[in-house]
């Protein structure tokens, strides 16, 4: 399937840095958590198997890909069970400052916001992306070129496996997440990618991606970033 990049406000210039830096900011599906067999399953895909590693290999040496994936991370909600540090807005500013100057920031979040304990609608989850984009703008170095943002909607979840109860009701809401996120991206003039057009969650567990999905996602995002960056 051809890559569909939606970015109505792409700037014309690039900065002069010899190596471009890209930050992948996400949750367990950026961290590389494997489909879980039980609640304490901490298995993780290898660095080259995770989609940021696949992305780095596809982009080549002219790019430096930074991987920041935290299991349980939400777009903008303190988690009463897993802790307030799972709120992306609490840790994103530090990550942006630690790795700047940045050329591209790729956000893939929203899956954990579907948990039953948050009671959030697809629209409410997507609207949280406004604050992520604002954080990027606020942390751009003075005089630097505008940092490109790629808002990535995760694939729809399924309710089976060991995490089904935690995400009860989430599958129905997940089906509307791409439309809501696409609207936010269009409103803010940033690029958008719907991963549900390219990959699916594990059929065994319903939340996480297997190695094949990571491999496919890394290539899809690489193609998207190369078109975005020109």
mmCIF file of C-alpha atoms in Angstrom:
data_model
loop_
_atom_site.group_PDB
_atom_site.id
_atom_site.type_symbol
_atom_site.label_atom_id
_atom_site.label_comp_id
_atom_site.label_asym_id
_atom_site.label_seq_id
_atom_site.Cartn_x
_atom_site.Cartn_y
_atom_site.Cartn_z
ATOM 1 C CA UNK A 1 0.000 0.000 0.000
ATOM 2 C CA UNK A 2 1.441 3.445 -0.878
ATOM 3 C CA UNK A 3 2.464 5.732 1.956
ATOM 4 C CA UNK A 4 -0.014 8.523 2.566
ATOM 5 C CA UNK A 5 1.617 11.566 4.157
ATOM 6 C CA UNK A 6 -0.699 14.276 5.364
ATOM 7 C CA UNK A 7 1.324 17.410 6.074
ATOM 8 C CA UNK A 8 -0.315 20.604 4.806
ATOM 9 C CA UNK A 9 2.278 22.959 6.282
ATOM 10 C CA UNK A 10 5.694 21.564 5.431
ATOM 11 C CA UNK A 11 8.423 24.245 5.626
ATOM 12 C CA UNK A 12 10.691 24.675 2.657
ATOM 13 C CA UNK A 13 14.065 24.807 4.382
ATOM 14 C CA UNK A 14 16.318 22.384 6.255
ATOM 15 C CA UNK A 15 18.972 23.147 8.799
ATOM 16 C CA UNK A 16 22.652 22.738 8.019
ATOM 17 C CA UNK A 17 23.489 19.903 10.413
ATOM 18 C CA UNK A 18 25.411 17.124 8.669
ATOM 19 C CA UNK A 19 23.471 14.433 10.545
ATOM 20 C CA UNK A 20 19.752 14.650 11.130
ATOM 21 C CA UNK A 21 18.347 13.584 14.495
ATOM 22 C CA UNK A 22 14.993 11.879 14.912
ATOM 23 C CA UNK A 23 13.315 11.159 18.251
ATOM 24 C CA UNK A 24 10.912 8.196 18.504
ATOM 25 C CA UNK A 25 8.700 8.933 21.513
ATOM 26 C CA UNK A 26 6.205 6.250 22.397
ATOM 27 C CA UNK A 27 5.053 3.485 24.712
ATOM 28 C CA UNK A 28 5.671 -0.261 24.953
ATOM 29 C CA UNK A 29 5.218 -0.654 21.201
ATOM 30 C CA UNK A 30 8.235 1.625 20.768
ATOM 31 C CA UNK A 31 10.060 -0.029 23.677
ATOM 32 C CA UNK A 32 9.658 -3.375 21.903
ATOM 33 C CA UNK A 33 7.586 -5.256 24.476
ATOM 34 C CA UNK A 34 6.696 -8.622 23.006
ATOM 35 C CA UNK A 35 3.123 -9.956 23.046
ATOM 36 C CA UNK A 36 2.654 -10.863 26.702
ATOM 37 C CA UNK A 37 2.001 -14.407 27.856
ATOM 38 C CA UNK A 38 1.263 -13.266 31.419
ATOM 39 C CA UNK A 39 1.048 -9.959 33.297
ATOM 40 C CA UNK A 40 4.698 -10.094 34.441
ATOM 41 C CA UNK A 41 6.090 -10.960 31.017
ATOM 42 C CA UNK A 42 8.973 -8.508 30.431
ATOM 43 C CA UNK A 43 10.375 -9.946 27.196
ATOM 44 C CA UNK A 44 11.648 -7.313 24.779
ATOM 45 C CA UNK A 45 12.656 -7.495 21.135
ATOM 46 C CA UNK A 46 16.293 -6.827 20.304
ATOM 47 C CA UNK A 47 17.518 -3.390 19.328
ATOM 48 C CA UNK A 48 17.676 -4.183 15.608
ATOM 49 C CA UNK A 49 14.240 -5.850 15.705
ATOM 50 C CA UNK A 50 12.359 -2.948 17.260
ATOM 51 C CA UNK A 51 10.866 -0.494 14.792
ATOM 52 C CA UNK A 52 13.209 2.387 15.761
ATOM 53 C CA UNK A 53 16.154 0.076 14.999
ATOM 54 C CA UNK A 54 14.610 -0.922 11.680
ATOM 55 C CA UNK A 55 14.020 2.781 11.009
ATOM 56 C CA UNK A 56 17.676 3.590 11.716
ATOM 57 C CA UNK A 57 18.868 0.891 9.325
ATOM 58 C CA UNK A 58 16.502 2.097 6.611
ATOM 59 C CA UNK A 59 17.424 5.781 6.972
ATOM 60 C CA UNK A 60 21.146 5.097 7.046
ATOM 61 C CA UNK A 61 24.123 6.948 8.539
ATOM 62 C CA UNK A 62 22.875 10.409 7.650
ATOM 63 C CA UNK A 63 20.302 10.030 10.445
ATOM 64 C CA UNK A 64 20.624 9.467 14.185
ATOM 65 C CA UNK A 65 17.524 7.766 15.579
ATOM 66 C CA UNK A 66 16.857 8.170 19.316
ATOM 67 C CA UNK A 67 14.541 5.604 20.882
ATOM 68 C CA UNK A 68 12.415 6.676 23.875
ATOM 69 C CA UNK A 69 9.731 4.083 24.489
ATOM 70 C CA UNK A 70 8.231 3.616 27.958
ATOM 71 C CA UNK A 71 5.736 0.825 28.685
ATOM 72 C CA UNK A 72 2.457 2.200 29.994
ATOM 73 C CA UNK A 73 3.070 5.720 28.681
ATOM 74 C CA UNK A 74 -0.072 7.764 28.029
ATOM 75 C CA UNK A 75 -0.523 10.894 25.952
ATOM 76 C CA UNK A 76 -1.347 13.068 28.948
ATOM 77 C CA UNK A 77 -2.774 11.121 31.871
ATOM 78 C CA UNK A 78 -1.267 10.299 35.250
ATOM 79 C CA UNK A 79 -1.725 6.587 35.817
ATOM 80 C CA UNK A 80 -3.032 5.795 39.323
ATOM 81 C CA UNK A 81 -1.679 2.252 39.025
ATOM 82 C CA UNK A 82 1.616 2.530 37.136
ATOM 83 C CA UNK A 83 2.599 6.019 38.268
ATOM 84 C CA UNK A 84 2.512 9.664 37.224
ATOM 85 C CA UNK A 85 5.749 9.267 35.263
ATOM 86 C CA UNK A 86 3.771 7.364 32.631
ATOM 87 C CA UNK A 87 2.252 10.700 31.588
ATOM 88 C CA UNK A 88 4.122 11.731 28.416
ATOM 89 C CA UNK A 89 3.800 15.407 29.245
ATOM 90 C CA UNK A 90 5.858 14.943 32.410
ATOM 91 C CA UNK A 91 8.872 13.440 30.627
ATOM 92 C CA UNK A 92 8.702 14.773 27.063
ATOM 93 C CA UNK A 93 10.298 18.193 27.761
ATOM 94 C CA UNK A 94 13.373 16.545 29.303
ATOM 95 C CA UNK A 95 13.679 14.122 26.390
ATOM 96 C CA UNK A 96 13.404 16.948 23.862
ATOM 97 C CA UNK A 97 16.081 18.978 25.634
ATOM 98 C CA UNK A 98 18.396 16.006 26.125
ATOM 99 C CA UNK A 99 18.490 15.172 22.424
ATOM 100 C CA UNK A 100 18.241 18.537 20.702
ATOM 101 C CA UNK A 101 18.837 19.847 18.147
ATOM 102 C CA UNK A 102 16.140 17.658 16.654
ATOM 103 C CA UNK A 103 14.955 17.503 13.079
ATOM 104 C CA UNK A 104 11.985 15.161 13.438
ATOM 105 C CA UNK A 105 9.905 13.910 16.366
ATOM 106 C CA UNK A 106 7.755 10.824 15.823
ATOM 107 C CA UNK A 107 4.960 10.322 18.350
ATOM 108 C CA UNK A 108 3.214 6.954 18.582
ATOM 109 C CA UNK A 109 0.964 7.092 21.628
ATOM 110 C CA UNK A 110 -2.675 6.540 22.526
ATOM 111 C CA UNK A 111 -2.879 2.808 23.162
ATOM 112 C CA UNK A 112 -2.558 3.068 26.949
ATOM 113 C CA UNK A 113 -5.120 5.862 27.086
ATOM 114 C CA UNK A 114 -7.635 3.222 25.940
ATOM 115 C CA UNK A 115 -7.399 1.436 29.295
ATOM 116 C CA UNK A 116 -10.748 1.080 31.034
ATOM 117 C CA UNK A 117 -9.582 2.956 34.140
ATOM 118 C CA UNK A 118 -9.216 6.214 32.191
ATOM 119 C CA UNK A 119 -12.683 6.212 30.623
ATOM 120 C CA UNK A 120 -11.435 8.411 27.756
ATOM 121 C CA UNK A 121 -13.084 8.636 24.350
ATOM 122 C CA UNK A 122 -11.144 8.496 21.081
ATOM 123 C CA UNK A 123 -11.689 12.235 20.666
ATOM 124 C CA UNK A 124 -10.365 13.006 24.143
ATOM 125 C CA UNK A 125 -7.312 10.810 23.583
ATOM 126 C CA UNK A 126 -6.505 12.416 20.229
ATOM 127 C CA UNK A 127 -6.882 15.933 21.596
ATOM 128 C CA UNK A 128 -4.051 15.189 23.990
ATOM 129 C CA UNK A 129 -1.704 15.337 21.009
ATOM 130 C CA UNK A 130 -2.086 19.129 20.951
ATOM 131 C CA UNK A 131 0.003 19.345 24.129
ATOM 132 C CA UNK A 132 2.673 17.062 22.650
ATOM 133 C CA UNK A 133 3.003 19.314 19.609
ATOM 134 C CA UNK A 134 3.100 22.403 21.823
ATOM 135 C CA UNK A 135 5.952 20.882 23.833
ATOM 136 C CA UNK A 136 8.004 20.394 20.662
ATOM 137 C CA UNK A 137 7.454 24.004 19.618
ATOM 138 C CA UNK A 138 8.329 25.314 23.082
ATOM 139 C CA UNK A 139 11.573 23.348 23.154
ATOM 140 C CA UNK A 140 12.863 24.313 19.709
ATOM 141 C CA UNK A 141 16.200 26.122 19.862
ATOM 142 C CA UNK A 142 16.024 29.842 19.005
ATOM 143 C CA UNK A 143 16.825 30.423 15.353
ATOM 144 C CA UNK A 144 16.660 26.717 14.494
ATOM 145 C CA UNK A 145 14.560 25.314 11.674
ATOM 146 C CA UNK A 146 11.123 24.112 12.678
ATOM 147 C CA UNK A 147 11.161 20.598 14.075
ATOM 148 C CA UNK A 148 9.015 18.304 11.964
ATOM 149 C CA UNK A 149 6.372 16.318 13.849
ATOM 150 C CA UNK A 150 4.972 13.005 12.643
ATOM 151 C CA UNK A 151 1.860 12.001 14.578
ATOM 152 C CA UNK A 152 1.446 8.232 14.308
ATOM 153 C CA UNK A 153 -1.801 6.538 15.259
ATOM 154 C CA UNK A 154 -1.164 3.066 16.717
ATOM 155 C CA UNK A 155 -3.026 0.117 15.210
ATOM 156 C CA UNK A 156 -6.429 -0.701 16.727
ATOM 157 C CA UNK A 157 -6.274 -2.987 19.730
ATOM 158 C CA UNK A 158 -8.179 -6.221 20.266
ATOM 159 C CA UNK A 159 -9.668 -7.462 23.520
ATOM 160 C CA UNK A 160 -8.264 -10.915 24.139
ATOM 161 C CA UNK A 161 -5.312 -12.387 25.945
ATOM 162 C CA UNK A 162 -3.891 -11.515 29.344
ATOM 163 C CA UNK A 163 -4.590 -7.763 29.011
ATOM 164 C CA UNK A 164 -8.215 -8.002 27.869
ATOM 165 C CA UNK A 165 -9.712 -6.930 31.209
ATOM 166 C CA UNK A 166 -7.403 -3.943 31.499
ATOM 167 C CA UNK A 167 -8.489 -2.685 28.078
ATOM 168 C CA UNK A 168 -12.166 -3.611 28.367
ATOM 169 C CA UNK A 169 -14.173 -1.413 25.981
ATOM 170 C CA UNK A 170 -11.010 -0.128 24.320
ATOM 171 C CA UNK A 171 -11.323 -1.957 21.024
ATOM 172 C CA UNK A 172 -14.469 -0.084 20.032
ATOM 173 C CA UNK A 173 -12.893 3.267 20.911
ATOM 174 C CA UNK A 174 -9.670 2.374 19.104
ATOM 175 C CA UNK A 175 -11.528 2.131 15.811
ATOM 176 C CA UNK A 176 -12.213 5.864 15.942
ATOM 177 C CA UNK A 177 -8.759 6.952 17.048
ATOM 178 C CA UNK A 178 -7.194 7.342 13.589
ATOM 179 C CA UNK A 179 -9.952 9.669 12.389
ATOM 180 C CA UNK A 180 -9.658 11.807 15.513
ATOM 181 C CA UNK A 181 -5.859 11.969 15.341
ATOM 182 C CA UNK A 182 -5.919 12.786 11.642
ATOM 183 C CA UNK A 183 -8.118 15.782 12.442
ATOM 184 C CA UNK A 184 -5.677 17.019 15.092
ATOM 185 C CA UNK A 185 -2.731 16.640 12.709
ATOM 186 C CA UNK A 186 -4.566 18.582 9.998
ATOM 187 C CA UNK A 187 -5.506 21.318 12.447
ATOM 188 C CA UNK A 188 -1.913 21.703 13.646
ATOM 189 C CA UNK A 189 -0.238 21.323 10.257
ATOM 190 C CA UNK A 190 1.840 18.267 11.144
ATOM 191 C CA UNK A 191 2.309 14.981 9.323
ATOM 192 C CA UNK A 192 0.094 11.995 10.107
ATOM 193 C CA UNK A 193 0.385 8.250 9.613
ATOM 194 C CA UNK A 194 -2.294 5.646 10.318
ATOM 195 C CA UNK A 195 -0.422 2.446 11.142
ATOM 196 C CA UNK A 196 -3.685 0.487 10.994
ATOM 197 C CA UNK A 197 -3.370 0.681 7.207
ATOM 198 C CA UNK A 198 -0.088 -1.237 7.345
ATOM 199 C CA UNK A 199 0.152 -3.439 10.442
ATOM 200 C CA UNK A 200 -1.966 -5.102 13.136
ATOM 201 C CA UNK A 201 -1.461 -6.013 16.787
ATOM 202 C CA UNK A 202 -0.638 -9.575 17.774
ATOM 203 C CA UNK A 203 -3.563 -11.916 17.187
ATOM 204 C CA UNK A 204 -2.539 -13.825 20.325
ATOM 205 C CA UNK A 205 -2.517 -10.908 22.766
ATOM 206 C CA UNK A 206 -4.254 -7.921 21.159
ATOM 207 C CA UNK A 207 -2.093 -4.995 22.346
ATOM 208 C CA UNK A 208 1.540 -5.436 21.368
ATOM 209 C CA UNK A 209 3.322 -5.888 18.045
ATOM 210 C CA UNK A 210 5.251 -8.962 17.011
ATOM 211 C CA UNK A 211 8.625 -8.845 15.270
ATOM 212 C CA UNK A 212 7.100 -8.921 11.794
ATOM 213 C CA UNK A 213 4.922 -5.899 12.578
ATOM 214 C CA UNK A 214 7.933 -4.003 13.961
ATOM 215 C CA UNK A 215 9.875 -4.775 10.783
ATOM 216 C CA UNK A 216 7.068 -3.520 8.578
ATOM 217 C CA UNK A 217 6.423 -0.439 10.731
ATOM 218 C CA UNK A 218 10.068 0.617 10.693
ATOM 219 C CA UNK A 219 10.120 0.597 6.893
ATOM 220 C CA UNK A 220 6.797 2.438 6.607
ATOM 221 C CA UNK A 221 7.948 5.172 8.991
ATOM 222 C CA UNK A 222 11.291 5.424 7.171
ATOM 223 C CA UNK A 223 9.498 5.995 3.873
ATOM 224 C CA UNK A 224 7.272 8.568 5.540
ATOM 225 C CA UNK A 225 10.161 10.428 7.169
ATOM 226 C CA UNK A 226 12.205 10.521 3.956
ATOM 227 C CA UNK A 227 9.263 12.029 2.074
ATOM 228 C CA UNK A 228 8.594 14.458 4.913
ATOM 229 C CA UNK A 229 12.195 15.619 5.220
ATOM 230 C CA UNK A 230 12.721 15.912 1.486
#
